[in-house]
Tab-separated table of C-alpha atoms in Angstrom:
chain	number	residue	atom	x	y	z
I	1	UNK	CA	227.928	96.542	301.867
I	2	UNK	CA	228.996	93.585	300.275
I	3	UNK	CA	228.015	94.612	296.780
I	4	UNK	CA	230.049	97.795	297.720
I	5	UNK	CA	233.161	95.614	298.539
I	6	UNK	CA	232.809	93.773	295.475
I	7	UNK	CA	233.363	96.835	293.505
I	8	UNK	CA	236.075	97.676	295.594
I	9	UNK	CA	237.921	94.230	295.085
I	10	UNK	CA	240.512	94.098	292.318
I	11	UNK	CA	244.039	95.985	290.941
I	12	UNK	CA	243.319	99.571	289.908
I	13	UNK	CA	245.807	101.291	287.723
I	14	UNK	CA	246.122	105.463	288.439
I	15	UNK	CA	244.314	106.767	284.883
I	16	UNK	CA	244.228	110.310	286.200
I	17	UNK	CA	245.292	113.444	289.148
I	18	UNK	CA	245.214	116.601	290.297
I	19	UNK	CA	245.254	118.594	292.788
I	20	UNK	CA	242.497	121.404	293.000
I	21	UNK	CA	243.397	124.865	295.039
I	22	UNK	CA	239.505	126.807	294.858
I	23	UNK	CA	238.389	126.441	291.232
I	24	UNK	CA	241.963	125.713	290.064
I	25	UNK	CA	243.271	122.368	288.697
I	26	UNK	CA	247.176	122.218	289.616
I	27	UNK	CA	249.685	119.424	288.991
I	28	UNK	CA	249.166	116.799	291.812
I	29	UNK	CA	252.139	116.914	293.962
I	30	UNK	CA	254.425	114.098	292.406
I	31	UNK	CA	254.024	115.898	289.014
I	32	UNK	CA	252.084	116.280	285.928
I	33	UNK	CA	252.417	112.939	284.988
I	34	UNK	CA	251.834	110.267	287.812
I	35	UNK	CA	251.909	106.262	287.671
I	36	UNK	CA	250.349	104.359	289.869
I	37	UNK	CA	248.842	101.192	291.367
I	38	UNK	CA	246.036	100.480	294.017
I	39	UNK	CA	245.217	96.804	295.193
I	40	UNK	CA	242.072	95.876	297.734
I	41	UNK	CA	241.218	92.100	298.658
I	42	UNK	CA	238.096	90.765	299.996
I	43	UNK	CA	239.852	90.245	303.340
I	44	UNK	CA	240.094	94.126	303.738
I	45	UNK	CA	243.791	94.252	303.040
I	46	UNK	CA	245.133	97.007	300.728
I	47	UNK	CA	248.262	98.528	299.243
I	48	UNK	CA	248.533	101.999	296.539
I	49	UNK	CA	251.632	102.859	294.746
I	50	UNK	CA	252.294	106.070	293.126
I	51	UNK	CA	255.540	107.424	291.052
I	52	UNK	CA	256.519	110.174	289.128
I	53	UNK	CA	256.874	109.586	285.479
I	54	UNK	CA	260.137	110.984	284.814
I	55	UNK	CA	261.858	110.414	288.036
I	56	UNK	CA	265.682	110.433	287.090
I	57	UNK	CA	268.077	106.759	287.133
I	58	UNK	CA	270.339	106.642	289.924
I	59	UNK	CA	273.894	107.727	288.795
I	60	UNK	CA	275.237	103.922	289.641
I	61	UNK	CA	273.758	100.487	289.929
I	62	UNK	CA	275.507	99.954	293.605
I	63	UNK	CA	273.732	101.938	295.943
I	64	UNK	CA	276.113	102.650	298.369
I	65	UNK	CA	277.588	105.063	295.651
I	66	UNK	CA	274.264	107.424	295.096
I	67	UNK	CA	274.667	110.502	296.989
I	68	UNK	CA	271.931	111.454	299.503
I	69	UNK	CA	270.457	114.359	297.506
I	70	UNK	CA	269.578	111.549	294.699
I	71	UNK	CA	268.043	109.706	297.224
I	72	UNK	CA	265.921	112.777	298.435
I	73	UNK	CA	264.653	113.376	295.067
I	74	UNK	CA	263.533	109.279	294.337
I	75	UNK	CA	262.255	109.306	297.740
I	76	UNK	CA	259.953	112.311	296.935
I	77	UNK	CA	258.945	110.778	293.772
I	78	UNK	CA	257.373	108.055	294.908
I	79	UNK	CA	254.882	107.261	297.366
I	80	UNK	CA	253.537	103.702	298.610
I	81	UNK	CA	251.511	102.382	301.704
I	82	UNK	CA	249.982	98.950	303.036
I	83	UNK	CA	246.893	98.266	305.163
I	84	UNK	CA	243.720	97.298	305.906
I	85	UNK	CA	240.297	99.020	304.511
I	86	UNK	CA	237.315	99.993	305.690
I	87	UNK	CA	234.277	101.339	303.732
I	88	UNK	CA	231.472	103.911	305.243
I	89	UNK	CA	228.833	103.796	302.362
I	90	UNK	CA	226.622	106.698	304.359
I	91	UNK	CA	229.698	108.991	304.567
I	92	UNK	CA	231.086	108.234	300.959
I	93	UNK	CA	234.460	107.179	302.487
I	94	UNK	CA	237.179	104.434	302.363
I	95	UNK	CA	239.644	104.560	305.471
I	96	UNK	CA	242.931	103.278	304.911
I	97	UNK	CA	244.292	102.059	308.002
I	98	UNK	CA	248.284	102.420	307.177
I	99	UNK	CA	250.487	99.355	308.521
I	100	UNK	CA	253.755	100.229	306.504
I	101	UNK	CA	254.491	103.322	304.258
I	102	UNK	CA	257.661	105.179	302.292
I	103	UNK	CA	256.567	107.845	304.860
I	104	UNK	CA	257.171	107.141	308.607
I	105	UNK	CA	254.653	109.358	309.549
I	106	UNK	CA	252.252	107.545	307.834
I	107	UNK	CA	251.871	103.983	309.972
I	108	UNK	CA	249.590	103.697	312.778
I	109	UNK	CA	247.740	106.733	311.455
I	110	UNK	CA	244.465	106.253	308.786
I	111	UNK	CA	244.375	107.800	305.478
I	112	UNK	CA	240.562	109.099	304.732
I	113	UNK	CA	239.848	109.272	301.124
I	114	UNK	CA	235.941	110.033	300.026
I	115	UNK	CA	235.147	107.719	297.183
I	116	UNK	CA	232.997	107.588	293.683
I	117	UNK	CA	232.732	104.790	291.857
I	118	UNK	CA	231.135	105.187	288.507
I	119	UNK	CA	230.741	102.591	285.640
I	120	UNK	CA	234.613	102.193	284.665
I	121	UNK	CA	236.243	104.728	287.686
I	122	UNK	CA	236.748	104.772	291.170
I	123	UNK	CA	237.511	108.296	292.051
I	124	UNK	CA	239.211	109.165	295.371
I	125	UNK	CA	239.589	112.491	297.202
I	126	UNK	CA	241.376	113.491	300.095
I	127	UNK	CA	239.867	115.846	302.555
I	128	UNK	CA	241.099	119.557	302.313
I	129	UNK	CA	244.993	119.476	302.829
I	130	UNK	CA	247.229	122.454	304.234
I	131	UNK	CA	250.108	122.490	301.333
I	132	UNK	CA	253.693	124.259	302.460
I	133	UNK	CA	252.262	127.185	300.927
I	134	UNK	CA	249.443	127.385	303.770
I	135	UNK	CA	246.842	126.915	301.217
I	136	UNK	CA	244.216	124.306	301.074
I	137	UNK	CA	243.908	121.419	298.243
I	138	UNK	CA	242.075	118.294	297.514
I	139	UNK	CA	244.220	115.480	295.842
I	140	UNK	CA	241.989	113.574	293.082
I	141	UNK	CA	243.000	109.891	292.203
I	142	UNK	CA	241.010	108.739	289.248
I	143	UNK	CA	241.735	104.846	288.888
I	144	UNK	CA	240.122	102.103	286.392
I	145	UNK	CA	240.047	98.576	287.278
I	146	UNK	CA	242.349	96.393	285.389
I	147	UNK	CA	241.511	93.203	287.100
């Protein structure tokens, strides 16, 4: 395991994702284009941020005066949670245990991704997901380490 965790260790930047619906690749669901960031320490602590590319600029500086659709649509266009990890080597997983999130749904509640790591990659994949269209989808994160 703590080989495992050693590979795990470091800042990941988001290289690649998709979503897949049966044998079809689809836009992952903050766009075509996604940026992103995933940390994980040796002390089990971890954080992931993902935006849209072309999310729009607020239409002032002060933001008391953006309206609340403009703060619906940079809300949905970006995604970030904090934690603690935990890796199942026999299952192929990484738990995220979520302490904070964008989404207050998400803390208190684990995120399950199933992992690969190849030479330059770590590639994370959620479980099957019900989308609002009542279909199911796997979310792929391909990330390369950066430090």
């Amino acid at each position: 395991m703590g080989n495992l965790m050693a590979r795990f260790v470091g800042t990941w930047e988001l290289e690649d994702s998709y979503s897949q619906k049966g044998d079809k690749k689809i836009a992952f669901p903050l766009g075509e284009k996604v940026v992103g960031r995933i940390n994980y320490d040796l002390a089990g602590n971890m954080a992931a941020q993902l935006m849209a590319s072309d999310r729009k600029i607020f239409s002032s500086r002060n933001p008391q005066e953006v309206g609340d659709d403009e703060y619906r649509v940079a809300f949905q266009g970006y995604t970030s949670y904090f934690g603690t990890f935990t890796i199942d080597p026999r299952a192929g997983t990484v738990t995220h245990h979520v302490l904070g999130a964008s989404a207050s749904s998400w803390p208190g509640h684990d995120q399950l991704r199933y992992f690969e790591l190849t030479q330059k990659n770590l590639i994370l994949k959620t479980p099957p997901m019900r989308g609002q269209d009542g279909e199911k989808s796997v979310h792929t994160l391909i990330w390369k380490k950066i430090i």
